[in-house]
Amino acid sequence: MTTLGFHASHEQIGPGQLLKDVQLAEQAGFDAAMCSDHIEPWSERQGHSGFAWSWLGAALATTQLRFGVVTAPGQRYHPVIIAHASATLADMFPGRFWLAPGSGEYMNEHVTGEVWPDKATRQQRLEESVQIIRELHDGKEVTRAGLITVQQARIWDAPAITPPLIAPAISVATARRAAAWADGLVTINQPASKLKEMLAAYRDAGGRGKAVLQVPLSWAPTEQDALAIAMDQWRTNVFPPPIPWDLPTAAHFDGVSTGVGEDLVRQSVNISADPGRHAQWLADYVDLGFEELYLHFVGQKQAPFIETFSGQVLPQLRQGSTGLPEGMVV
């Protein structure tokens, strides 16, 4: 059974409109949603960045969808705060919430004024944070003295159903290492060979749970408009690590992306005016082994995308006309 979800892009859409968009997505047939927890967008053209945790409470309360959030405990947030916030959502909406704790990006974490650690230190800090969050979700009192300091912390409303901790990974090495602690793996669209290698590394290292893929895409009634949307909104999001880890502001991302061309954007975004082509791309990801796909239309006006995909893409996937098993539901 493959889940087709809606990616709610806080960085591109204000929180009030985004709440309406995710409600529309549910009505149109999407059965889950996810978002990222940012304080800074990747471009001044994107121009938004609502507080994901406030928004998630409203979104969970006004839909029946299952939601996930990619977040970064350790610097901007102490992991006790992440444990507290996620426990409250999981208690109010049991079985409908997951979080993906990552090592973070400087664009969101620089606001604390603290030194930005190297990747190895950030990875160790993340793993300490994950252990703290798990123990707090289990109702334990936690005291720690490591990269993260905790003194007699306890979550008094620990959830009966603890939210899964899904590992966000871009590299094969991160996917392999995350297998030791994660309840699943989430990544973003990359070449098929890279995605296969990541999934194999995670599974071979003992990784459990579902494989989740966020799929940036651009659709419009014409190919020219679909390309223009992607170039305007997503050319700042095409760089491999360490570039996205270490730039501090949207202005810096805009600066380094001035020379980005169509070919590079097409490597990161599925661009087509043909809904059938998008349906085939999604079917190919399922064939790779991804069990949940979150569709991220990179434009800022979501309604035409939602309407078109609900009528012309989701039905193809349900009916198996793109190579998916007959009778598959989303």
Short mmCIF file of N, CA and C in Angstrom, two decimals, residues 154-221:
data_model
loop_
_atom_site.label_atom_id
_atom_site.label_comp_id
_atom_site.label_asym_id
_atom_site.label_seq_id
_atom_site.Cartn_x
_atom_site.Cartn_y
_atom_site.Cartn_z
N ARG A 154 11.30 15.88 32.49
CA ARG A 154 10.25 14.86 32.40
C ARG A 154 9.08 15.44 31.63
N ILE A 155 8.48 14.62 30.77
CA ILE A 155 7.25 14.99 30.07
C ILE A 155 6.09 14.39 30.86
N TRP A 156 5.26 15.22 31.44
CA TRP A 156 4.19 14.73 32.30
C TRP A 156 3.03 14.16 31.51
N ASP A 157 2.87 14.56 30.28
CA ASP A 157 1.85 13.97 29.41
C ASP A 157 2.53 13.21 28.29
N ALA A 158 3.20 12.14 28.65
CA ALA A 158 3.85 11.29 27.65
C ALA A 158 2.77 10.57 26.84
N PRO A 159 2.94 10.50 25.52
CA PRO A 159 1.88 9.92 24.68
C PRO A 159 1.80 8.41 24.82
N ALA A 160 0.57 7.90 24.74
CA ALA A 160 0.37 6.45 24.77
C ALA A 160 0.95 5.81 23.52
N ILE A 161 0.84 6.50 22.38
CA ILE A 161 1.46 6.04 21.14
C ILE A 161 2.59 7.02 20.82
N THR A 162 3.81 6.58 21.00
CA THR A 162 4.94 7.48 20.77
C THR A 162 5.11 7.74 19.27
N PRO A 163 5.40 8.99 18.88
CA PRO A 163 5.55 9.28 17.45
C PRO A 163 6.82 8.67 16.89
N PRO A 164 6.77 8.09 15.71
CA PRO A 164 7.98 7.55 15.09
C PRO A 164 9.01 8.65 14.85
N LEU A 165 10.27 8.31 15.01
CA LEU A 165 11.38 9.20 14.70
C LEU A 165 12.00 8.73 13.39
N ILE A 166 11.73 9.46 12.32
CA ILE A 166 12.16 9.10 10.97
C ILE A 166 13.44 9.85 10.65
N ALA A 167 14.42 9.18 10.09
CA ALA A 167 15.71 9.80 9.81
C ALA A 167 15.69 10.53 8.48
N PRO A 168 15.95 11.85 8.46
CA PRO A 168 16.12 12.54 7.18
C PRO A 168 17.56 12.38 6.70
N ALA A 169 17.72 11.98 5.46
CA ALA A 169 19.07 11.73 4.94
C ALA A 169 19.14 12.17 3.48
N ILE A 170 20.27 12.74 3.11
CA ILE A 170 20.56 13.07 1.72
C ILE A 170 21.66 12.18 1.17
N SER A 171 22.56 11.75 2.03
CA SER A 171 23.71 10.96 1.59
C SER A 171 23.56 9.50 1.98
N VAL A 172 24.30 8.64 1.28
CA VAL A 172 24.33 7.22 1.59
C VAL A 172 24.89 6.99 2.99
N ALA A 173 25.94 7.71 3.35
CA ALA A 173 26.57 7.54 4.66
C ALA A 173 25.60 7.87 5.79
N THR A 174 24.84 8.96 5.62
CA THR A 174 23.88 9.34 6.66
C THR A 174 22.77 8.30 6.77
N ALA A 175 22.30 7.80 5.63
CA ALA A 175 21.26 6.76 5.65
C ALA A 175 21.75 5.52 6.38
N ARG A 176 22.97 5.12 6.10
CA ARG A 176 23.53 3.91 6.75
C ARG A 176 23.65 4.12 8.25
N ARG A 177 24.15 5.27 8.66
CA ARG A 177 24.35 5.53 10.09
C ARG A 177 23.02 5.64 10.83
N ALA A 178 22.02 6.19 10.17
CA ALA A 178 20.72 6.38 10.81
C ALA A 178 20.01 5.07 11.11
N ALA A 179 20.39 4.01 10.44
CA ALA A 179 19.73 2.73 10.66
C ALA A 179 19.81 2.29 12.12
N ALA A 180 20.80 2.77 12.85
CA ALA A 180 20.97 2.38 14.24
C ALA A 180 19.90 2.95 15.16
N TRP A 181 19.24 4.05 14.75
CA TRP A 181 18.29 4.67 15.67
C TRP A 181 16.92 4.97 15.08
N ALA A 182 16.77 4.93 13.78
CA ALA A 182 15.57 5.47 13.15
C ALA A 182 14.44 4.45 13.05
N ASP A 183 13.21 4.99 12.99
CA ASP A 183 12.01 4.19 12.75
C ASP A 183 11.60 4.21 11.28
N GLY A 184 12.42 4.79 10.44
CA GLY A 184 12.14 4.90 9.02
C GLY A 184 13.11 5.89 8.41
N LEU A 185 13.06 6.02 7.09
CA LEU A 185 13.99 6.88 6.36
C LEU A 185 13.19 7.81 5.46
N VAL A 186 13.57 9.11 5.46
CA VAL A 186 12.96 10.05 4.53
C VAL A 186 14.07 10.78 3.79
N THR A 187 13.91 10.89 2.49
CA THR A 187 14.88 11.62 1.67
C THR A 187 14.12 12.41 0.61
N ILE A 188 14.88 13.08 -0.23
CA ILE A 188 14.31 13.93 -1.27
C ILE A 188 14.72 13.37 -2.63
N ASN A 189 13.96 13.69 -3.65
CA ASN A 189 14.21 13.16 -4.98
C ASN A 189 15.64 13.40 -5.44
N GLN A 190 16.29 12.34 -5.91
CA GLN A 190 17.64 12.34 -6.46
C GLN A 190 17.67 11.33 -7.60
N PRO A 191 18.77 11.23 -8.33
CA PRO A 191 18.83 10.20 -9.38
C PRO A 191 18.51 8.81 -8.83
N ALA A 192 17.88 8.01 -9.67
CA ALA A 192 17.41 6.68 -9.23
C ALA A 192 18.53 5.84 -8.66
N SER A 193 19.71 5.90 -9.27
CA SER A 193 20.84 5.10 -8.77
C SER A 193 21.22 5.49 -7.35
N LYS A 194 21.17 6.79 -7.05
CA LYS A 194 21.49 7.27 -5.70
C LYS A 194 20.41 6.84 -4.71
N LEU A 195 19.17 6.94 -5.10
CA LEU A 195 18.09 6.53 -4.21
C LEU A 195 18.17 5.03 -3.90
N LYS A 196 18.46 4.23 -4.91
CA LYS A 196 18.60 2.79 -4.68
C LYS A 196 19.74 2.49 -3.72
N GLU A 197 20.85 3.21 -3.88
CA GLU A 197 22.00 3.00 -3.01
C GLU A 197 21.68 3.40 -1.58
N MET A 198 20.95 4.50 -1.41
CA MET A 198 20.58 4.93 -0.07
C MET A 198 19.67 3.92 0.62
N LEU A 199 18.66 3.45 -0.12
CA LEU A 199 17.75 2.46 0.46
C LEU A 199 18.49 1.18 0.83
N ALA A 200 19.39 0.76 -0.04
CA ALA A 200 20.15 -0.47 0.24
C ALA A 200 21.04 -0.28 1.46
N ALA A 201 21.68 0.85 1.58
CA ALA A 201 22.55 1.11 2.73
C ALA A 201 21.75 1.10 4.02
N TYR A 202 20.58 1.71 3.99
CA TYR A 202 19.75 1.77 5.20
C TYR A 202 19.26 0.37 5.58
N ARG A 203 18.74 -0.36 4.62
CA ARG A 203 18.22 -1.70 4.91
C ARG A 203 19.33 -2.67 5.30
N ASP A 204 20.46 -2.62 4.60
CA ASP A 204 21.55 -3.55 4.89
C ASP A 204 22.14 -3.32 6.27
N ALA A 205 22.02 -2.09 6.78
CA ALA A 205 22.52 -1.79 8.13
C ALA A 205 21.48 -2.09 9.20
N GLY A 206 20.36 -2.68 8.81
CA GLY A 206 19.33 -3.05 9.77
C GLY A 206 18.22 -2.04 9.91
N GLY A 207 18.17 -1.06 9.01
CA GLY A 207 17.16 -0.02 9.10
C GLY A 207 15.75 -0.58 8.98
N ARG A 208 14.87 -0.11 9.85
CA ARG A 208 13.50 -0.59 9.91
C ARG A 208 12.55 0.52 9.48
N GLY A 209 11.28 0.15 9.34
CA GLY A 209 10.26 1.14 9.06
C GLY A 209 10.14 1.48 7.59
N LYS A 210 9.31 2.50 7.31
CA LYS A 210 8.99 2.85 5.93
C LYS A 210 10.06 3.73 5.30
N ALA A 211 10.15 3.62 3.98
CA ALA A 211 10.99 4.51 3.17
C ALA A 211 10.09 5.59 2.58
N VAL A 212 10.43 6.83 2.86
CA VAL A 212 9.60 7.98 2.52
C VAL A 212 10.37 8.89 1.57
N LEU A 213 9.69 9.40 0.54
CA LEU A 213 10.34 10.27 -0.43
C LEU A 213 9.54 11.55 -0.61
N GLN A 214 10.20 12.69 -0.46
CA GLN A 214 9.62 13.97 -0.83
C GLN A 214 9.97 14.25 -2.28
N VAL A 215 8.96 14.58 -3.08
CA VAL A 215 9.14 14.71 -4.53
C VAL A 215 8.86 16.14 -4.97
N PRO A 216 9.87 16.99 -5.12
CA PRO A 216 9.64 18.31 -5.71
C PRO A 216 9.25 18.17 -7.17
N LEU A 217 8.20 18.88 -7.55
CA LEU A 217 7.73 18.80 -8.93
C LEU A 217 7.15 20.15 -9.34
N SER A 218 7.11 20.36 -10.65
CA SER A 218 6.49 21.56 -11.19
C SER A 218 5.59 21.17 -12.34
N TRP A 219 4.34 21.55 -12.21
CA TRP A 219 3.35 21.32 -13.25
C TRP A 219 2.65 22.65 -13.57
N ALA A 220 2.31 22.84 -14.81
CA ALA A 220 1.49 23.96 -15.26
C ALA A 220 0.84 23.53 -16.57
N PRO A 221 -0.16 24.25 -17.05
CA PRO A 221 -0.80 23.86 -18.31
C PRO A 221 0.14 23.84 -19.51
#
